[in-house]
Coordinates of C-alpha atoms and ligand atoms in Angstrom, one line a residue:
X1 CA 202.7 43.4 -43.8
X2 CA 200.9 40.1 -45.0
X3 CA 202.7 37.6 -43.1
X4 CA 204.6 39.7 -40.2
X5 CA 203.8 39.9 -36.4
X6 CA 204.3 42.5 -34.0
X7 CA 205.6 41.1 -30.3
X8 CA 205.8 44.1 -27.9
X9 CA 208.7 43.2 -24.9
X10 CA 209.6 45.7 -22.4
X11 CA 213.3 47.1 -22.1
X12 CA 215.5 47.8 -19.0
X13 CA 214.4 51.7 -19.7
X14 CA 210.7 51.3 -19.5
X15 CA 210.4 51.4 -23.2
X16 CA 209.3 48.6 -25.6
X17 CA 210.9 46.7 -28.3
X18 CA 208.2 45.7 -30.9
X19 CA 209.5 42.5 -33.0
X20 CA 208.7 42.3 -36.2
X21 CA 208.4 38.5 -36.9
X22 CA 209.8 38.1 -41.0
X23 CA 208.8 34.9 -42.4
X24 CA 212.1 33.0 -43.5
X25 CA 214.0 37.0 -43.1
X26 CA 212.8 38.0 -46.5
X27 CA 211.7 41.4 -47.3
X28 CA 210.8 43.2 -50.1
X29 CA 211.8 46.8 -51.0
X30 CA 208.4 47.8 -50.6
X31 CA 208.1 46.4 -47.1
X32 CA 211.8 47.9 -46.1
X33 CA 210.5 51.2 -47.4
X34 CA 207.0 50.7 -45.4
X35 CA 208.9 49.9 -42.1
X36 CA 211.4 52.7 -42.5
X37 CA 208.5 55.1 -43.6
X38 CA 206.6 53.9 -40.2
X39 CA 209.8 53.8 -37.8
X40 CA 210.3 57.5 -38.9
X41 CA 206.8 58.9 -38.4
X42 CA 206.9 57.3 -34.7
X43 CA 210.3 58.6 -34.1
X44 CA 211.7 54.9 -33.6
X45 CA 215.3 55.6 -32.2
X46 CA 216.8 52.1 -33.3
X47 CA 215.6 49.7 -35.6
X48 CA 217.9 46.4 -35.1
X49 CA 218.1 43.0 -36.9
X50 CA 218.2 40.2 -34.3
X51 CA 219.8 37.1 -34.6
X52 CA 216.6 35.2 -35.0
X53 CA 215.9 37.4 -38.7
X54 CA 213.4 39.6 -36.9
X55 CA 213.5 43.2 -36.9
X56 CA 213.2 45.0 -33.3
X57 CA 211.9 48.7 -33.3
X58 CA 213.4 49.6 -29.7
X59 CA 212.6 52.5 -27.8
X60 CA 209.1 52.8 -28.5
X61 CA 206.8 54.4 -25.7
X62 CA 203.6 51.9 -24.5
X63 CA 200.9 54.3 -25.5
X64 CA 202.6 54.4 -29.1
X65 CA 202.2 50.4 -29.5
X66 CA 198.7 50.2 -30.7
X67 CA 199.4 53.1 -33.6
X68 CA 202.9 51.6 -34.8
X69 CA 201.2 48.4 -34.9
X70 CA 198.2 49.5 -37.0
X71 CA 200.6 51.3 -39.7
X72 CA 202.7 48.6 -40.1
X73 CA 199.8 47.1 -40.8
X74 CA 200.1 43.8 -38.6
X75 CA 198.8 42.3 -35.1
X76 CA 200.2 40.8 -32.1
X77 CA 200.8 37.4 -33.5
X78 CA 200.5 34.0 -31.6
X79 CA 197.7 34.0 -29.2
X80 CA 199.1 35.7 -25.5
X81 CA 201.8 33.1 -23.8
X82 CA 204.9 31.3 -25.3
X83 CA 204.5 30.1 -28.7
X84 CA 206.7 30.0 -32.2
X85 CA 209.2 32.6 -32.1
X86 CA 210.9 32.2 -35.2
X87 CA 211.7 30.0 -38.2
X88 CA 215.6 31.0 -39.2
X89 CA 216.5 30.0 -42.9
X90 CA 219.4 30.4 -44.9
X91 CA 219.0 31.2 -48.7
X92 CA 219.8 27.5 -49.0
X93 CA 219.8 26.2 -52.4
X94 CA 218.1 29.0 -54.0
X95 CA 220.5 31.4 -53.7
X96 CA 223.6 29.9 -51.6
X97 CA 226.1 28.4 -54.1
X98 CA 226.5 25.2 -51.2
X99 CA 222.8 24.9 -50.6
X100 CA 221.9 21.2 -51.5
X101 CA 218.1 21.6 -50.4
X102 CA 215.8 24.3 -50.5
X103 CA 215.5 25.7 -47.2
X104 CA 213.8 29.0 -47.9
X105 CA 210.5 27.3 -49.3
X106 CA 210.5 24.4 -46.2
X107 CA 211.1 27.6 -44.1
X108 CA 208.2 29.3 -44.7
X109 CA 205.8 25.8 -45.0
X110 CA 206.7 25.3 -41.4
X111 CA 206.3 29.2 -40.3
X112 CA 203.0 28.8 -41.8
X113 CA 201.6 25.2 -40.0
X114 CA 203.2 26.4 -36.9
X115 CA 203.1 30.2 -36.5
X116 CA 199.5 30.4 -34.5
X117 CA 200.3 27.7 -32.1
X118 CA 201.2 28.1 -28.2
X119 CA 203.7 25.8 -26.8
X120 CA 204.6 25.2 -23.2
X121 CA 207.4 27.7 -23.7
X122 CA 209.1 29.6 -26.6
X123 CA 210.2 27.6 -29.5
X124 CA 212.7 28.5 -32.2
X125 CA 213.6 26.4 -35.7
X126 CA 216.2 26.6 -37.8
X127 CA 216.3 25.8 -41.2
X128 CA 219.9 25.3 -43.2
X129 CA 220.1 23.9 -46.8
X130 CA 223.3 22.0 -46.0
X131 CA 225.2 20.6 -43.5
X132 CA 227.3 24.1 -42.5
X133 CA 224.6 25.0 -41.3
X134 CA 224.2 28.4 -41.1
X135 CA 220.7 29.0 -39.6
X136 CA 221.9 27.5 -36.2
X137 CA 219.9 24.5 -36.8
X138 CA 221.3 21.9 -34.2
X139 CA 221.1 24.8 -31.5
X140 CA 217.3 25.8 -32.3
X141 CA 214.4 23.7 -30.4
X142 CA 213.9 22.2 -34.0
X143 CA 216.6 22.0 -36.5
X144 CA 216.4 21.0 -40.3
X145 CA 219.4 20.4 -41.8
X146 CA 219.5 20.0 -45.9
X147 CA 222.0 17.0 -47.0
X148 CA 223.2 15.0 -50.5
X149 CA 219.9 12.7 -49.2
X150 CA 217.1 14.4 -48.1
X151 CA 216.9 16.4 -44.9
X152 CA 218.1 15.7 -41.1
X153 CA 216.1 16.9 -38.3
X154 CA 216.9 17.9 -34.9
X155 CA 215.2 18.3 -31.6
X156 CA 216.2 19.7 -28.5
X157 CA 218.8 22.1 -29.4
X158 CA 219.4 25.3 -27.4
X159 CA 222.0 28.5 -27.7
X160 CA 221.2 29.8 -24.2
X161 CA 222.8 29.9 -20.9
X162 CA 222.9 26.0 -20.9
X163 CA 223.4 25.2 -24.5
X164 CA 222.7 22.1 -26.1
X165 CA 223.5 20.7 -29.5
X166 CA 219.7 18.7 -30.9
X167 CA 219.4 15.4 -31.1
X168 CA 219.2 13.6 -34.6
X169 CA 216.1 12.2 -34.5
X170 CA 215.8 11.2 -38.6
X171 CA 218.0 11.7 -41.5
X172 CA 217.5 11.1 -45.5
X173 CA 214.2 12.4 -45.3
X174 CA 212.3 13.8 -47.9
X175 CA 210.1 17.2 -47.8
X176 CA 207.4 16.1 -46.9
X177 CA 208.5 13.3 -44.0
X178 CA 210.6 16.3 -42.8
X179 CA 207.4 18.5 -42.4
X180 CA 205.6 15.6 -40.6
X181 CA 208.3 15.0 -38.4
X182 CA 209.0 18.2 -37.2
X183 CA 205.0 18.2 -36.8
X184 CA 204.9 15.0 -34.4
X185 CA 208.1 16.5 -32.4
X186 CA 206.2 19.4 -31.4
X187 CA 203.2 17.9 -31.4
X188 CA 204.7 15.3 -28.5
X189 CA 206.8 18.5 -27.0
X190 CA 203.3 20.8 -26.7
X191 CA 201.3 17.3 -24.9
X192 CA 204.0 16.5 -22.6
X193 CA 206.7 19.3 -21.6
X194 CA 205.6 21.1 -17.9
X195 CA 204.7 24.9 -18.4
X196 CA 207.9 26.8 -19.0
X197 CA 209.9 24.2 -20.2
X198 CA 212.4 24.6 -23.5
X199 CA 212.7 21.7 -25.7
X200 CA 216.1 21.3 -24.5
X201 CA 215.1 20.3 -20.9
X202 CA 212.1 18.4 -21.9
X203 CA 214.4 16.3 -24.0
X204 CA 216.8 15.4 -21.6
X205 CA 214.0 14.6 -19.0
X206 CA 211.9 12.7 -21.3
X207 CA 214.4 11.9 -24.2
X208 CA 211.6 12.1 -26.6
X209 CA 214.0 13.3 -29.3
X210 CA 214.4 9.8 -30.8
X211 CA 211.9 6.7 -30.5
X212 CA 213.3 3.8 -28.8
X213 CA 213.3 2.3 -32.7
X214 CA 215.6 4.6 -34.4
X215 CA 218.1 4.7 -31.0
X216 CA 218.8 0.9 -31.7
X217 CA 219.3 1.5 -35.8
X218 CA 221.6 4.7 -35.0
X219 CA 223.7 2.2 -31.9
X220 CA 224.2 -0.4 -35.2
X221 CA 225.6 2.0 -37.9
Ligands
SF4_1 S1 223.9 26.4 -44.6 FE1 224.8 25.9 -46.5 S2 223.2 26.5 -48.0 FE2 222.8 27.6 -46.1 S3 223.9 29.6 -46.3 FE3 225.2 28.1 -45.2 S4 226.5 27.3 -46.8 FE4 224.7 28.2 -47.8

C-alpha cells in the first residue's frame, strides 16, 4: 500500500498487533481485497478497525512480521520512537451532508507534512469538517475543526486516562493558515516538551496552546 505503515506492538499473549496506519481511513476495494488476501495467507486470527481509522492485524507471531509486512507491501513507518500516530478525518464536506469544510483533503495534507516526523511522545490529530465534530478533534493532541468561517484549531487535547478537551488556539482560519498553524504548534511542542510528554501535559505546563496575543483578544470577545 502506497501511503500505509506497518507499526508492530506486542500483546498481553506474546503475539503482535501490526497497525496498519490508513491515511485519512480511506481504502479502496483493491487495498481491502489486498489486506484480506494477505491476513488469510498468514493466518491473521482478527483483523480490527481501531478507533484512530487504522487497521490492527492481531495475533500475528514475531518471526511472521517481516513477511506480512513485505506482502502488504509497506514498511515500519516513522523512524523508531514516538512520532505521528494518526490523522482521524471525517468525510467532512465531501461526503457528510453537515460538512462545511473539507476535511478529508486537509486530512491527508497534514498526514503527508507530518507522517515521518518523531515527536517527544505520540501525537494524534483529528480532523472534523464541522463543529459536531466527529473525528474527536478537541480530544486529539491537534484538532481541526471545519466552521461557517474557516477552520478552528486545537491543541492539547487528550482522550486518555486524564482527559483534556484542546485549547482554541485560532479560529476563522483559512486552509492554508490552518496548515501553518498546526505546523508551528508541533513545531514548538517537538523543541520544547521533555521526552515522554503528550501534548496535553506540555500544555498545561507550558501553556503554549495560545500566544499571550490571542489570550487577551479571546478575554475581550
Ligand atoms: S463532523 Fe460534521 S461533517 Fe464530519 S461527519 Fe460529523 S457531522 Fe459530518
Amino acid at each position: 500500500m502506497e501511503n500505509g505503515s506497518l507499526r508492530g506492538i506486542r500483546q498481553r499473549d506474546g503475539s503482535y498487533a501490526l497497525f496498519l496506519r490508513v491515511p485519512g481511513g480511506v481504502l479502496g476495494p483493491e487495498d481491502l481485497e489486498h489486506i484480506g488476501r494477505v491476513a488469510r495467507e498468514h493466518d491473521v486470527p482478527l483483523v480490527k478497525v481501531t478507533s484512530g481509522q487504522r487497521l490492527a492485524l492481531i495475533g500475528v507471531s514475531e518471526e511472521d512480521i517481516p513477511a506480512i509486512r513485505a506482502d502488504i507491501g509497506c514498511g515500519e513507518g516513522a523512524a523508531a520512537g514516538p512520532g505521528l500516530c494518526f490523522v482521524q478525518a471525517c468525510p467532512g464536506s465531501l461526503a457528510c451532508p453537515h460538512g462545511v469544510q473539507d476535511a478529508l483533503s486537509l486530512a491527508l495534507a497534514l498526514e503527508e507534512i507530518h507522517r515521518e516526523r518523531a515527536f517527544p511522545a505520540k501525537v494524534k490529530i483529528g480532523v472534523s469538517g464541522c463543529p459536531r465534530c466527529c473525528a474527536g478533534s478537541y480530544v486529539r493532541d491537534v484538532g481541526v475543526v471545519g466552521t461557517g468561517s474557516g477552520w478552528t484549531v486545537t491543541f492539547g487535547g487528550n482522550a486518555g486516562g486524564r482527559p483534556r478537551i484542546g485549547d482554541v488556539v485560532a479560529e476563522g482560519l483559512d486552509r492554508s493558515a490552518a496548515v501553518e498553524t498546526v505546523a508551528c504548534l508541533l513545531d514548538r511542542y517537538e523543541e520544547g516538551a521533555r521526552p515522554g510528554e503528550r501534548t496535553a501535559r506540555f500544555a498545561e505546563r507550558c501553556g503554549c496552546g495560545r500566544t499571550a496575543e490571542q489570550d487577551t483578544n479571546r478575554q475581550e470577545r
